[in-house]
Tab-separated table of C-alpha atoms and ligand atoms in Angstrom:
chain	number	residue	atom	x	y	z
A	266	MET	CA	11.299	-0.823	162.059
A	267	LYS	CA	8.204	1.234	161.299
A	268	ASN	CA	5.490	-0.288	159.157
A	269	LEU	CA	3.760	1.393	156.242
A	270	LYS	CA	0.592	2.115	158.207
A	271	ASN	CA	2.519	4.025	160.907
A	272	ILE	CA	4.335	6.011	158.246
A	273	LEU	CA	1.165	6.934	156.356
A	274	GLN	CA	-0.459	7.964	159.659
A	275	ASP	CA	2.539	10.184	160.357
A	276	ALA	CA	2.307	11.631	156.828
A	277	ARG	CA	-1.343	12.524	157.349
A	278	LYS	CA	-0.656	14.089	160.737
A	279	ASN	CA	2.318	16.114	159.541
A	280	HIS	CA	1.166	16.973	156.004
A	281	TYR	CA	3.625	15.226	153.778
A	282	ALA	CA	3.370	12.353	151.283
A	283	ILE	CA	5.181	9.113	150.522
A	284	GLY	CA	6.191	8.563	146.913
A	285	GLN	CA	5.467	5.322	145.127
A	286	PHE	CA	7.983	4.837	142.329
A	287	ASN	CA	7.251	2.091	139.808
A	288	ILE	CA	10.057	0.000	138.409
A	289	SER	CA	10.696	-2.964	136.161
A	290	THR	CA	14.493	-3.121	135.985
A	291	PHE	CA	17.325	-3.576	138.453
A	292	GLU	CA	19.083	-0.297	137.610
A	293	GLN	CA	15.850	1.609	138.316
A	294	LEU	CA	15.643	-0.181	141.656
A	295	LYS	CA	19.276	0.670	142.446
A	296	GLY	CA	18.505	4.337	141.749
A	297	ILE	CA	15.707	4.221	144.333
A	298	PHE	CA	17.922	2.429	146.871
A	299	GLY	CA	20.494	5.204	146.353
A	300	ALA	CA	17.933	7.964	146.995
A	301	VAL	CA	16.514	6.285	150.100
A	302	ASN	CA	19.973	5.686	151.507
A	303	ALA	CA	21.066	9.274	150.833
A	304	LEU	CA	17.980	10.931	152.363
A	305	ARG	CA	17.024	8.199	154.890
A	306	THR	CA	13.335	8.564	153.965
A	307	PRO	CA	10.817	5.807	153.267
A	308	VAL	CA	9.437	5.207	149.777
A	309	ILE	CA	7.129	2.655	148.238
A	310	ILE	CA	8.382	0.643	145.305
A	311	GLY	CA	5.520	-0.026	142.919
A	312	THR	CA	5.124	-2.841	140.423
A	313	SER	CA	2.140	-2.999	138.090
A	314	GLU	CA	0.972	-6.481	137.129
A	315	GLY	CA	3.149	-6.340	133.996
A	316	GLU	CA	6.146	-5.004	135.909
A	317	ALA	CA	5.705	-7.618	138.664
A	318	LYS	CA	5.491	-10.481	136.174
A	319	PHE	CA	8.587	-9.263	134.333
A	320	LEU	CA	10.645	-8.922	137.525
A	321	GLY	CA	9.175	-11.991	139.247
A	322	ILE	CA	7.168	-11.482	142.445
A	323	GLU	CA	9.470	-13.779	144.450
A	324	GLU	CA	12.629	-12.148	143.096
A	325	ILE	CA	11.605	-8.541	143.732
A	326	SER	CA	10.307	-9.421	147.220
A	327	ALA	CA	13.631	-11.057	148.089
A	328	LEU	CA	15.611	-8.069	146.787
A	329	ILE	CA	13.609	-5.672	148.941
A	330	LYS	CA	14.275	-7.774	152.042
A	331	ILE	CA	18.002	-7.730	151.269
A	332	ALA	CA	17.916	-3.942	150.790
A	333	GLU	CA	16.247	-3.466	154.189
A	334	LYS	CA	19.042	-5.395	155.871
A	335	LYS	CA	21.772	-3.641	153.928
A	336	TYR	CA	20.507	-0.050	154.249
A	337	LYS	CA	18.802	-0.498	157.652
A	338	ILE	CA	15.692	1.365	156.553
A	339	PRO	CA	12.224	0.008	155.716
A	340	PHE	CA	11.389	-0.453	152.030
A	341	PHE	CA	7.788	-1.007	151.011
A	342	LEU	CA	6.536	-2.887	147.994
A	343	ASN	CA	3.088	-2.346	146.470
A	344	LEU	CA	1.341	-4.264	143.699
A	345	ASP	CA	-0.060	-1.414	141.595
A	346	HIS	CA	-3.444	-1.736	139.820
A	347	GLY	CA	-3.807	-5.418	140.665
A	348	LYS	CA	-6.788	-6.962	138.894
A	349	ASP	CA	-5.902	-10.645	138.923
A	350	LEU	CA	-6.848	-12.041	142.336
A	351	ALA	CA	-4.367	-14.929	142.058
A	352	LEU	CA	-1.490	-12.492	141.432
A	353	ILE	CA	-2.620	-10.271	144.309
A	354	LYS	CA	-2.634	-13.288	146.644
A	355	LYS	CA	0.829	-14.277	145.441
A	356	ALA	CA	2.134	-10.762	146.193
A	357	VAL	CA	0.630	-10.963	149.692
A	358	ASP	CA	2.179	-14.392	150.277
A	359	CYS	CA	5.598	-13.282	149.054
A	360	GLY	CA	5.798	-10.349	151.471
A	361	TYR	CA	4.538	-7.271	149.592
A	362	SER	CA	3.683	-4.568	152.167
A	363	ALA	CA	0.647	-3.379	150.217
A	364	VAL	CA	-1.602	-4.371	147.350
A	365	HIS	CA	-3.774	-2.123	145.240
A	366	PHE	CA	-6.916	-3.843	144.034
A	367	ASP	CA	-8.204	-1.935	141.024
A	368	GLY	CA	-11.878	-2.764	140.773
A	369	SER	CA	-12.701	0.517	139.056
A	370	SER	CA	-14.034	-1.182	135.934
A	371	PHE	CA	-16.758	-2.913	137.974
A	372	PRO	CA	-20.032	-1.382	139.111
A	373	PHE	CA	-19.860	0.035	142.661
A	374	GLU	CA	-21.292	-2.993	144.507
A	375	GLU	CA	-19.082	-5.492	142.715
A	376	ASN	CA	-15.996	-3.332	143.190
A	377	ALA	CA	-16.763	-3.193	146.927
A	378	ARG	CA	-17.371	-6.948	147.086
A	379	TYR	CA	-14.065	-7.852	145.397
A	380	THR	CA	-12.199	-5.254	147.447
A	381	LYS	CA	-13.550	-6.888	150.625
A	382	GLU	CA	-12.400	-10.276	149.359
A	383	VAL	CA	-8.862	-8.929	148.916
A	384	ILE	CA	-9.004	-7.321	152.359
A	385	LYS	CA	-10.084	-10.592	153.949
A	386	TYR	CA	-7.021	-12.319	152.521
A	387	ALA	CA	-4.427	-9.565	152.867
A	388	ARG	CA	-5.218	-8.129	156.276
A	389	LYS	CA	-4.462	-11.458	157.991
A	390	LYS	CA	-0.876	-10.888	156.887
A	391	SER	CA	-0.859	-7.182	157.876
A	392	VAL	CA	-0.707	-6.117	154.249
A	393	LEU	CA	-2.280	-2.713	153.510
A	394	ILE	CA	-5.007	-2.637	150.895
A	395	GLU	CA	-5.604	0.168	148.439
A	396	GLY	CA	-8.988	0.264	146.763
A	397	GLU	CA	-9.957	2.400	143.803
A	398	LEU	CA	-13.073	4.360	143.078
A	399	GLY	CA	-13.489	6.359	139.887
A	400	ALA	CA	-11.607	5.816	136.635
A	401	ILE	CA	-7.932	6.788	136.642
A	402	LYS	CA	-7.380	6.633	132.912
A	403	GLY	CA	-4.379	6.687	130.571
A	404	GLU	CA	-1.138	4.710	130.269
A	405	SER	CA	2.195	5.579	131.876
A	406	GLY	CA	3.924	6.991	128.797
A	407	ILE	CA	4.197	10.104	126.645
A	408	HIS	CA	1.024	11.152	124.855
A	409	GLN	CA	0.135	13.884	122.396
A	410	LYS	CA	-3.463	14.286	123.420
A	411	LYS	CA	-4.851	14.693	126.903
A	412	VAL	CA	-7.368	12.070	128.075
A	413	ILE	CA	-10.847	13.559	128.203
A	414	LEU	CA	-12.563	12.909	131.524
A	415	THR	CA	-16.275	13.041	132.156
A	416	GLU	CA	-18.093	13.558	135.454
A	417	ASP	CA	-18.722	9.778	135.536
A	418	ASP	CA	-14.963	9.075	135.553
A	419	LEU	CA	-14.345	11.214	138.622
A	420	THR	CA	-14.783	10.026	142.204
A	421	SER	CA	-17.917	11.281	143.872
A	422	PRO	CA	-17.188	12.321	147.501
A	423	GLU	CA	-20.411	10.709	148.741
A	424	GLN	CA	-19.650	7.443	146.922
A	425	ALA	CA	-16.101	7.528	148.302
A	426	LYS	CA	-17.490	7.744	151.839
A	427	LYS	CA	-19.914	4.915	151.156
A	428	PHE	CA	-17.124	2.782	149.631
A	429	ALA	CA	-14.767	3.504	152.523
A	430	ASP	CA	-17.422	2.650	155.138
A	431	LEU	CA	-18.558	-0.476	153.315
A	432	THR	CA	-15.134	-1.968	152.649
A	433	ASN	CA	-12.980	-0.518	155.450
A	434	VAL	CA	-10.149	-0.306	152.927
A	435	ASP	CA	-6.884	1.272	154.176
A	436	CYS	CA	-5.935	3.447	151.205
A	437	LEU	CA	-8.144	4.875	148.510
A	438	ALA	CA	-7.056	5.730	144.967
A	439	ILE	CA	-9.296	8.534	143.759
A	440	ALA	CA	-9.950	10.069	140.380
A	441	VAL	CA	-9.697	13.834	140.831
A	442	GLY	CA	-8.537	14.846	137.367
A	443	THR	CA	-5.091	13.267	137.009
A	444	THR	CA	-4.475	10.531	134.450
A	445	HIS	CA	-1.520	8.199	133.969
A	446	GLY	CA	1.190	9.493	131.638
A	447	MET	CA	2.571	12.832	130.498
A	448	TYR	CA	0.917	15.204	128.070
A	449	LYS	CA	1.679	18.469	126.327
A	450	GLU	CA	-0.870	20.247	128.486
A	451	GLU	CA	-0.782	20.265	132.273
A	452	LYS	CA	-2.863	17.786	134.237
A	453	GLY	CA	-5.456	19.595	136.266
A	454	ILE	CA	-6.556	18.536	139.738
A	455	ASP	CA	-10.115	19.155	140.911
A	456	PHE	CA	-9.105	20.468	144.331
A	457	GLU	CA	-12.638	21.110	145.511
A	458	ARG	CA	-13.518	17.459	144.875
A	459	LEU	CA	-10.332	16.318	146.591
A	460	GLY	CA	-11.116	18.472	149.655
A	461	ASN	CA	-14.642	17.067	149.861
A	462	ILE	CA	-13.444	13.446	149.546
A	463	SER	CA	-10.870	14.119	152.221
A	464	CYS	CA	-13.483	15.531	154.626
A	465	LEU	CA	-15.864	12.624	154.114
A	466	THR	CA	-13.295	9.791	154.285
A	467	MET	CA	-11.282	11.092	157.225
A	468	LYS	CA	-9.563	7.869	158.232
A	469	LYS	CA	-8.512	6.696	154.760
A	470	PHE	CA	-5.097	7.251	153.221
A	471	LEU	CA	-5.814	9.059	149.956
A	472	VAL	CA	-3.679	8.195	146.941
A	473	LEU	CA	-2.950	10.414	143.939
A	474	HIS	CA	-2.246	8.402	140.806
A	475	GLY	CA	-0.791	9.885	137.647
A	476	GLY	CA	1.821	11.825	139.607
A	477	SER	CA	4.211	12.423	136.685
A	478	GLY	CA	4.338	15.934	135.292
A	479	ILE	CA	2.300	17.605	138.051
A	480	SER	CA	3.641	20.986	139.154
A	481	GLU	CA	5.179	21.392	142.593
A	482	GLU	CA	2.485	23.913	143.488
A	483	ASP	CA	-0.316	21.464	142.684
A	484	ILE	CA	1.443	18.604	144.487
A	485	LYS	CA	1.758	20.701	147.636
A	486	LYS	CA	-1.878	21.780	147.440
A	487	ALA	CA	-2.973	18.137	147.031
A	488	ILE	CA	-0.911	17.136	150.081
A	489	ASP	CA	-2.448	19.981	152.099
A	490	LEU	CA	-5.883	18.653	151.162
A	491	GLY	CA	-5.136	15.113	152.386
A	492	ILE	CA	-3.118	13.173	149.786
A	493	VAL	CA	-0.538	10.978	151.583
A	494	LYS	CA	0.710	8.753	148.760
A	495	ILE	CA	1.706	9.863	145.252
A	496	ASN	CA	2.404	7.424	142.418
A	497	ILE	CA	5.112	8.155	139.849
A	498	ASN	CA	5.836	5.890	136.904
A	499	THR	CA	6.176	7.747	133.561
A	500	GLU	CA	9.002	10.014	134.739
A	501	ILE	CA	10.982	6.937	135.867
A	502	ARG	CA	10.340	5.127	132.568
A	503	LEU	CA	11.382	8.164	130.538
A	504	ILE	CA	14.682	8.521	132.359
A	505	TRP	CA	15.437	4.869	131.657
A	506	ARG	CA	14.728	5.210	127.955
A	507	ASP	CA	16.391	8.604	127.406
A	508	CYS	CA	19.596	7.654	129.281
A	509	LEU	CA	19.869	4.343	127.457
A	510	GLU	CA	19.301	5.889	124.035
A	511	LYS	CA	21.912	8.587	124.701
A	512	LYS	CA	24.473	6.085	125.972
A	513	LEU	CA	23.988	3.722	123.032
A	514	ARG	CA	24.249	6.618	120.570
A	515	GLU	CA	27.452	7.893	122.147
A	516	ASN	CA	29.091	4.484	122.670
A	517	GLN	CA	28.284	2.444	119.628
A	518	GLU	CA	30.953	-0.201	120.298
A	519	GLU	CA	30.255	-0.629	124.031
A	520	THR	CA	28.827	-3.994	125.102
A	521	LYS	CA	29.242	-3.902	128.901
A	522	PRO	CA	25.767	-3.495	130.403
A	523	TYR	CA	27.138	-2.069	133.659
A	524	LYS	CA	28.732	0.758	131.692
A	525	LEU	CA	25.694	1.400	129.551
A	526	LEU	CA	23.269	1.329	132.488
A	527	ALA	CA	25.170	3.204	135.208
A	528	ASP	CA	23.841	6.634	134.199
A	529	ILE	CA	20.270	5.389	134.499
A	530	LYS	CA	20.801	4.517	138.136
A	531	ASP	CA	22.286	7.947	138.897
A	532	ALA	CA	19.576	9.856	137.008
A	533	ILE	CA	16.798	7.924	138.738
A	534	GLN	CA	18.390	8.534	142.120
A	535	LYS	CA	18.404	12.278	141.363
A	536	LYS	CA	14.757	12.260	140.230
A	537	VAL	CA	13.573	10.262	143.263
A	538	GLU	CA	15.455	12.602	145.620
A	539	GLU	CA	13.805	15.579	143.876
A	540	LYS	CA	10.345	14.054	144.393
A	541	ILE	CA	11.028	13.110	148.021
A	542	ARG	CA	11.958	16.762	148.681
A	543	MET	CA	8.875	17.966	146.789
A	544	PHE	CA	6.609	15.653	148.818
A	545	GLU	CA	8.439	16.799	151.994
A	546	THR	CA	8.697	13.146	153.087
A	547	ARG	CA	10.097	12.994	156.611
A	548	ALA	CA	13.200	10.986	157.387
A	549	CYS	CA	12.775	7.702	159.304
A	550	LYS	CA	13.559	8.110	162.974
B	108	13P	P1	2.296	8.323	136.042
B	108	13P	O1	2.715	7.366	134.998
B	108	13P	O2	1.541	9.498	135.505
B	108	13P	O3	3.445	8.754	136.879
B	108	13P	O4	1.282	7.569	137.010
B	108	13P	C1	1.748	6.440	137.709
B	108	13P	C2	0.685	5.793	138.509
B	108	13P	O5	-0.278	6.409	138.898
B	108	13P	C3	0.854	4.364	138.821
B	108	13P	O6	-0.217	3.835	139.495
């Protein structure tokens, strides 16, 4: 079976992206399994530190291995925005395919130093490492007011090159205007900055965080400029909440979880299939 590195290389060569979909419940996971099985395309399943702790790193890793056997297609698991080095190491040891070390709150040199420490540990086990430069702000939820970004929050192309050369990280999360969560106004992407980062960090897999609520046109433009991985969380969380609320409202006496939760699985499958088509992810050969 293909590994994540091969797939990201193929994505860069053929101008498409792989979606990372964050989850913290089994019915969300089943929705993703359904989409992958229907379209036969790879995806990355993301767990933030909170999501990973809730699910259990061992449990989610075991489930992914079972899914690979059952559906005969690779599934990839990424620890999203890992800050706790012990948790990152645990994810590596339990079989995560990738870990994202988020050192963005540290000054440049310290961020690079910690990123290298993670690389030293993870690469021995062929786990891909995503570093982060710039501040990708906001929480994965619904917000009234847009997060205000300053020039200091955004990734400087020259610093990105320096960071990439210094650390030799595999993937790089960059701040180019998107923030986590969904807002009344559209999220804008600084395409010129993205293009410059892409040119200067040629061999790195560039990651767009804050993928929820971005228009198809902007997603396609970002992919054309070098984005190969797009993270989606808020849209998945919203489906879970909206479907559950509706079901509980309409079935006040129902107590069977598998009846109350079935619609969530179907709605998430539909959303993930929609994103896979939008990202033009190629099917696994
Ligand atoms: P959204 O919540 O905007 O989809 O962002 C998710 C994300 O970037 C996770 O790392």
